[in-house]
Amino acid sequence: MKDDRGELDLTKQIEDLQLKVDTYQELIGDTKKLKWEVKKLESEIIKKDNLIQGMKQIITDLSENK
């Protein structure tokens, strides 16, 4: 279906702007989801790093006690 409304047609301008708003809102939602995933991954990295540091300390302590 061909849209024969001109660029100055206000209803067309409103529809075009609403489409842009909807697209931006979707992008914001996707960005928030990605930020949450990054925070979860950062948390996992910190947990694993702490575990590694603890294991290193145990190895160091055991090595010094021999």
PDB file of N, CA and C in Angstrom:
ATOM      1  N   MET A   1       0.841  -1.180   0.000  1.00  0.00           N
ATOM      2  CA  MET A   1       0.000   0.000   0.000  1.00  0.00           C
ATOM      3  C   MET A   1       0.888   1.245   0.000  1.00  0.00           C
ATOM      4  N   LYS A   2       0.663   2.089  -0.980  1.00  0.00           N
ATOM      5  CA  LYS A   2       1.464   3.296  -1.122  1.00  0.00           C
ATOM      6  C   LYS A   2       0.898   4.406  -0.240  1.00  0.00           C
ATOM      7  N   ASP A   3       1.800   5.068   0.470  1.00  0.00           N
ATOM      8  CA  ASP A   3       1.404   6.198   1.316  1.00  0.00           C
ATOM      9  C   ASP A   3       1.598   7.461   0.485  1.00  0.00           C
ATOM     10  N   ASP A   4       0.495   8.077   0.070  1.00  0.00           N
ATOM     11  CA  ASP A   4       0.598   9.253  -0.786  1.00  0.00           C
ATOM     12  C   ASP A   4       0.507  10.565  -0.014  1.00  0.00           C
ATOM     13  N   ARG A   5       0.632  10.466   1.297  1.00  0.00           N
ATOM     14  CA  ARG A   5       0.631  11.703   2.081  1.00  0.00           C
ATOM     15  C   ARG A   5       1.983  12.387   1.911  1.00  0.00           C
ATOM     16  N   GLY A   6       1.976  13.664   1.862  1.00  0.00           N
ATOM     17  CA  GLY A   6       3.215  14.412   1.708  1.00  0.00           C
ATOM     18  C   GLY A   6       3.949  14.565   3.038  1.00  0.00           C
ATOM     19  N   GLU A   7       5.162  15.054   2.947  1.00  0.00           N
ATOM     20  CA  GLU A   7       6.004  15.241   4.137  1.00  0.00           C
ATOM     21  C   GLU A   7       5.421  16.261   5.119  1.00  0.00           C
ATOM     22  N   LEU A   8       4.563  17.147   4.620  1.00  0.00           N
ATOM     23  CA  LEU A   8       3.984  18.173   5.481  1.00  0.00           C
ATOM     24  C   LEU A   8       2.710  17.711   6.183  1.00  0.00           C
ATOM     25  N   ASP A   9       2.240  16.516   5.862  1.00  0.00           N
ATOM     26  CA  ASP A   9       1.027  15.979   6.496  1.00  0.00           C
ATOM     27  C   ASP A   9       1.322  15.689   7.966  1.00  0.00           C
ATOM     28  N   LEU A  10       0.573  16.342   8.849  1.00  0.00           N
ATOM     29  CA  LEU A  10       0.848  16.223  10.283  1.00  0.00           C
ATOM     30  C   LEU A  10       0.627  14.806  10.815  1.00  0.00           C
ATOM     31  N   THR A  11      -0.380  14.112  10.298  1.00  0.00           N
ATOM     32  CA  THR A  11      -0.607  12.736  10.787  1.00  0.00           C
ATOM     33  C   THR A  11       0.558  11.837  10.398  1.00  0.00           C
ATOM     34  N   LYS A  12       1.124  12.054   9.214  1.00  0.00           N
ATOM     35  CA  LYS A  12       2.297  11.273   8.801  1.00  0.00           C
ATOM     36  C   LYS A  12       3.491  11.609   9.693  1.00  0.00           C
ATOM     37  N   GLN A  13       3.688  12.876   9.975  1.00  0.00           N
ATOM     38  CA  GLN A  13       4.794  13.287  10.845  1.00  0.00           C
ATOM     39  C   GLN A  13       4.645  12.669  12.235  1.00  0.00           C
ATOM     40  N   ILE A  14       3.416  12.663  12.756  1.00  0.00           N
ATOM     41  CA  ILE A  14       3.158  12.082  14.083  1.00  0.00           C
ATOM     42  C   ILE A  14       3.456  10.589  14.067  1.00  0.00           C
ATOM     43  N   GLU A  15       3.010   9.893  13.022  1.00  0.00           N
ATOM     44  CA  GLU A  15       3.263   8.453  12.924  1.00  0.00           C
ATOM     45  C   GLU A  15       4.756   8.165  12.827  1.00  0.00           C
ATOM     46  N   ASP A  16       5.464   8.970  12.035  1.00  0.00           N
ATOM     47  CA  ASP A  16       6.917   8.780  11.892  1.00  0.00           C
ATOM     48  C   ASP A  16       7.629   9.009  13.228  1.00  0.00           C
ATOM     49  N   LEU A  17       7.213  10.061  13.931  1.00  0.00           N
ATOM     50  CA  LEU A  17       7.828  10.353  15.230  1.00  0.00           C
ATOM     51  C   LEU A  17       7.495   9.271  16.259  1.00  0.00           C
ATOM     52  N   GLN A  18       6.266   8.757  16.225  1.00  0.00           N
ATOM     53  CA  GLN A  18       5.873   7.702  17.158  1.00  0.00           C
ATOM     54  C   GLN A  18       6.701   6.438  16.897  1.00  0.00           C
ATOM     55  N   LEU A  19       6.951   6.146  15.633  1.00  0.00           N
ATOM     56  CA  LEU A  19       7.786   4.996  15.285  1.00  0.00           C
ATOM     57  C   LEU A  19       9.198   5.179  15.841  1.00  0.00           C
ATOM     58  N   LYS A  20       9.730   6.390  15.733  1.00  0.00           N
ATOM     59  CA  LYS A  20      11.064   6.669  16.288  1.00  0.00           C
ATOM     60  C   LYS A  20      11.074   6.507  17.806  1.00  0.00           C
ATOM     61  N   VAL A  21      10.047   7.031  18.459  1.00  0.00           N
ATOM     62  CA  VAL A  21       9.938   6.918  19.921  1.00  0.00           C
ATOM     63  C   VAL A  21       9.875   5.452  20.326  1.00  0.00           C
ATOM     64  N   ASP A  22       9.050   4.681  19.626  1.00  0.00           N
ATOM     65  CA  ASP A  22       8.928   3.251  19.935  1.00  0.00           C
ATOM     66  C   ASP A  22      10.269   2.536  19.766  1.00  0.00           C
ATOM     67  N   THR A  23      10.988   2.876  18.704  1.00  0.00           N
ATOM     68  CA  THR A  23      12.295   2.273  18.454  1.00  0.00           C
ATOM     69  C   THR A  23      13.277   2.634  19.572  1.00  0.00           C
ATOM     70  N   TYR A  24      13.298   3.894  19.966  1.00  0.00           N
ATOM     71  CA  TYR A  24      14.199   4.327  21.039  1.00  0.00           C
ATOM     72  C   TYR A  24      13.840   3.656  22.366  1.00  0.00           C
ATOM     73  N   GLN A  25      12.553   3.512  22.641  1.00  0.00           N
ATOM     74  CA  GLN A  25      12.139   2.845  23.881  1.00  0.00           C
ATOM     75  C   GLN A  25      12.590   1.383  23.884  1.00  0.00           C
ATOM     76  N   GLU A  26      12.491   0.743  22.734  1.00  0.00           N
ATOM     77  CA  GLU A  26      12.950  -0.644  22.634  1.00  0.00           C
ATOM     78  C   GLU A  26      14.463  -0.724  22.846  1.00  0.00           C
ATOM     79  N   LEU A  27      15.183   0.220  22.266  1.00  0.00           N
ATOM     80  CA  LEU A  27      16.639   0.248  22.445  1.00  0.00           C
ATOM     81  C   LEU A  27      17.009   0.485  23.910  1.00  0.00           C
ATOM     82  N   ILE A  28      16.288   1.358  24.577  1.00  0.00           N
ATOM     83  CA  ILE A  28      16.542   1.617  25.998  1.00  0.00           C
ATOM     84  C   ILE A  28      16.306   0.351  26.805  1.00  0.00           C
ATOM     85  N   GLY A  29      15.219  -0.359  26.511  1.00  0.00           N
ATOM     86  CA  GLY A  29      14.939  -1.614  27.207  1.00  0.00           C
ATOM     87  C   GLY A  29      16.033  -2.633  26.987  1.00  0.00           C
ATOM     88  N   ASP A  30      16.494  -2.756  25.742  1.00  0.00           N
ATOM     89  CA  ASP A  30      17.577  -3.694  25.433  1.00  0.00           C
ATOM     90  C   ASP A  30      18.862  -3.298  26.155  1.00  0.00           C
ATOM     91  N   THR A  31      19.123  -1.999  26.213  1.00  0.00           N
ATOM     92  CA  THR A  31      20.327  -1.511  26.889  1.00  0.00           C
ATOM     93  C   THR A  31      20.271  -1.821  28.380  1.00  0.00           C
ATOM     94  N   LYS A  32      19.109  -1.643  28.999  1.00  0.00           N
ATOM     95  CA  LYS A  32      18.957  -1.951  30.420  1.00  0.00           C
ATOM     96  C   LYS A  32      19.186  -3.435  30.678  1.00  0.00           C
ATOM     97  N   LYS A  33      18.666  -4.293  29.794  1.00  0.00           N
ATOM     98  CA  LYS A  33      18.882  -5.737  29.941  1.00  0.00           C
ATOM     99  C   LYS A  33      20.364  -6.077  29.832  1.00  0.00           C
ATOM    100  N   LEU A  34      21.042  -5.462  28.866  1.00  0.00           N
ATOM    101  CA  LEU A  34      22.471  -5.718  28.694  1.00  0.00           C
ATOM    102  C   LEU A  34      23.277  -5.222  29.894  1.00  0.00           C
ATOM    103  N   LYS A  35      22.891  -4.069  30.422  1.00  0.00           N
ATOM    104  CA  LYS A  35      23.583  -3.554  31.613  1.00  0.00           C
ATOM    105  C   LYS A  35      23.440  -4.517  32.778  1.00  0.00           C
ATOM    106  N   TRP A  36      22.247  -5.081  32.952  1.00  0.00           N
ATOM    107  CA  TRP A  36      22.007  -6.040  34.025  1.00  0.00           C
ATOM    108  C   TRP A  36      22.868  -7.284  33.825  1.00  0.00           C
ATOM    109  N   GLU A  37      22.962  -7.760  32.595  1.00  0.00           N
ATOM    110  CA  GLU A  37      23.796  -8.934  32.309  1.00  0.00           C
ATOM    111  C   GLU A  37      25.261  -8.640  32.610  1.00  0.00           C
ATOM    112  N   VAL A  38      25.725  -7.455  32.245  1.00  0.00           N
ATOM    113  CA  VAL A  38      27.113  -7.070  32.517  1.00  0.00           C
ATOM    114  C   VAL A  38      27.362  -7.034  34.022  1.00  0.00           C
ATOM    115  N   LYS A  39      26.418  -6.482  34.787  1.00  0.00           N
ATOM    116  CA  LYS A  39      26.580  -6.428  36.241  1.00  0.00           C
ATOM    117  C   LYS A  39      26.643  -7.829  36.832  1.00  0.00           C
ATOM    118  N   LYS A  40      25.809  -8.744  36.322  1.00  0.00           N
ATOM    119  CA  LYS A  40      25.842 -10.118  36.815  1.00  0.00           C
ATOM    120  C   LYS A  40      27.186 -10.766  36.493  1.00  0.00           C
ATOM    121  N   LEU A  41      27.690 -10.538  35.284  1.00  0.00           N
ATOM    122  CA  LEU A  41      28.982 -11.104  34.905  1.00  0.00           C
ATOM    123  C   LEU A  41      30.119 -10.508  35.741  1.00  0.00           C
ATOM    124  N   GLU A  42      30.062  -9.210  35.993  1.00  0.00           N
ATOM    125  CA  GLU A  42      31.071  -8.574  36.842  1.00  0.00           C
ATOM    126  C   GLU A  42      31.063  -9.197  38.231  1.00  0.00           C
ATOM    127  N   SER A  43      29.879  -9.442  38.754  1.00  0.00           N
ATOM    128  CA  SER A  43      29.752 -10.054  40.072  1.00  0.00           C
ATOM    129  C   SER A  43      30.372 -11.450  40.081  1.00  0.00           C
ATOM    130  N   GLU A  44      30.113 -12.219  39.039  1.00  0.00           N
ATOM    131  CA  GLU A  44      30.692 -13.566  38.943  1.00  0.00           C
ATOM    132  C   GLU A  44      32.206 -13.506  38.860  1.00  0.00           C
ATOM    133  N   ILE A  45      32.720 -12.552  38.116  1.00  0.00           N
ATOM    134  CA  ILE A  45      34.175 -12.394  37.990  1.00  0.00           C
ATOM    135  C   ILE A  45      34.790 -12.073  39.350  1.00  0.00           C
ATOM    136  N   ILE A  46      34.159 -11.178  40.100  1.00  0.00           N
ATOM    137  CA  ILE A  46      34.666 -10.812  41.422  1.00  0.00           C
ATOM    138  C   ILE A  46      34.645 -12.021  42.352  1.00  0.00           C
ATOM    139  N   LYS A  47      33.563 -12.801  42.322  1.00  0.00           N
ATOM    140  CA  LYS A  47      33.478 -14.001  43.162  1.00  0.00           C
ATOM    141  C   LYS A  47      34.591 -14.978  42.830  1.00  0.00           C
ATOM    142  N   LYS A  48      34.802 -15.203  41.533  1.00  0.00           N
ATOM    143  CA  LYS A  48      35.830 -16.150  41.118  1.00  0.00           C
ATOM    144  C   LYS A  48      37.226 -15.633  41.453  1.00  0.00           C
ATOM    145  N   ASP A  49      37.430 -14.334  41.294  1.00  0.00           N
ATOM    146  CA  ASP A  49      38.726 -13.746  41.643  1.00  0.00           C
ATOM    147  C   ASP A  49      38.997 -13.902  43.137  1.00  0.00           C
ATOM    148  N   ASN A  50      37.973 -13.677  43.963  1.00  0.00           N
ATOM    149  CA  ASN A  50      38.137 -13.863  45.407  1.00  0.00           C
ATOM    150  C   ASN A  50      38.446 -15.309  45.738  1.00  0.00           C
ATOM    151  N   LEU A  51      37.803 -16.231  45.047  1.00  0.00           N
ATOM    152  CA  LEU A  51      38.063 -17.651  45.263  1.00  0.00           C
ATOM    153  C   LEU A  51      39.503 -17.994  44.889  1.00  0.00           C
ATOM    154  N   ILE A  52      39.964 -17.476  43.782  1.00  0.00           N
ATOM    155  CA  ILE A  52      41.346 -17.716  43.355  1.00  0.00           C
ATOM    156  C   ILE A  52      42.325 -17.146  44.373  1.00  0.00           C
ATOM    157  N   GLN A  53      42.063 -15.929  44.853  1.00  0.00           N
ATOM    158  CA  GLN A  53      42.954 -15.323  45.843  1.00  0.00           C
ATOM    159  C   GLN A  53      42.987 -16.168  47.116  1.00  0.00           C
ATOM    160  N   GLY A  54      41.833 -16.680  47.528  1.00  0.00           N
ATOM    161  CA  GLY A  54      41.780 -17.534  48.707  1.00  0.00           C
ATOM    162  C   GLY A  54      42.571 -18.809  48.504  1.00  0.00           C
ATOM    163  N   MET A  55      42.454 -19.409  47.337  1.00  0.00           N
ATOM    164  CA  MET A  55      43.207 -20.633  47.040  1.00  0.00           C
ATOM    165  C   MET A  55      44.699 -20.362  47.014  1.00  0.00           C
ATOM    166  N   LYS A  56      45.094 -19.228  46.443  1.00  0.00           N
ATOM    167  CA  LYS A  56      46.512 -18.861  46.423  1.00  0.00           C
ATOM    168  C   LYS A  56      47.040 -18.720  47.842  1.00  0.00           C
ATOM    169  N   GLN A  57      46.249 -18.102  48.710  1.00  0.00           N
ATOM    170  CA  GLN A  57      46.664 -17.915  50.097  1.00  0.00           C
ATOM    171  C   GLN A  57      46.804 -19.266  50.799  1.00  0.00           C
ATOM    172  N   ILE A  58      45.884 -20.182  50.544  1.00  0.00           N
ATOM    173  CA  ILE A  58      45.969 -21.518  51.138  1.00  0.00           C
ATOM    174  C   ILE A  58      47.237 -22.219  50.664  1.00  0.00           C
ATOM    175  N   ILE A  59      47.514 -22.141  49.379  1.00  0.00           N
ATOM    176  CA  ILE A  59      48.730 -22.768  48.837  1.00  0.00           C
ATOM    177  C   ILE A  59      49.966 -22.150  49.466  1.00  0.00           C
ATOM    178  N   THR A  60      49.982 -20.820  49.578  1.00  0.00           N
ATOM    179  CA  THR A  60      51.131 -20.140  50.197  1.00  0.00           C
ATOM    180  C   THR A  60      51.291 -20.585  51.659  1.00  0.00           C
ATOM    181  N   ASP A  61      50.187 -20.640  52.399  1.00  0.00           N
ATOM    182  CA  ASP A  61      50.255 -21.056  53.792  1.00  0.00           C
ATOM    183  C   ASP A  61      50.739 -22.479  53.925  1.00  0.00           C
ATOM    184  N   LEU A  62      50.248 -23.374  53.088  1.00  0.00           N
ATOM    185  CA  LEU A  62      50.675 -24.776  53.132  1.00  0.00           C
ATOM    186  C   LEU A  62      52.139 -24.933  52.761  1.00  0.00           C
ATOM    187  N   SER A  63      52.581 -24.127  51.789  1.00  0.00           N
ATOM    188  CA  SER A  63      53.985 -24.192  51.351  1.00  0.00           C
ATOM    189  C   SER A  63      54.918 -23.702  52.454  1.00  0.00           C
ATOM    190  N   GLU A  64      54.499 -22.684  53.188  1.00  0.00           N
ATOM    191  CA  GLU A  64      55.333 -22.143  54.271  1.00  0.00           C
ATOM    192  C   GLU A  64      55.382 -23.076  55.470  1.00  0.00           C
ATOM    193  N   ASN A  65      54.364 -23.869  55.679  1.00  0.00           N
ATOM    194  CA  ASN A  65      54.290 -24.768  56.842  1.00  0.00           C
ATOM    195  C   ASN A  65      55.086 -26.047  56.640  1.00  0.00           C
ATOM    196  N   LYS A  66      55.546 -26.334  55.460  1.00  0.00           N
ATOM    197  CA  LYS A  66      56.291 -27.583  55.228  1.00  0.00           C
ATOM    198  C   LYS A  66      57.694 -27.513  55.690  1.00  0.00           C
TER     199      LYS A  66
END
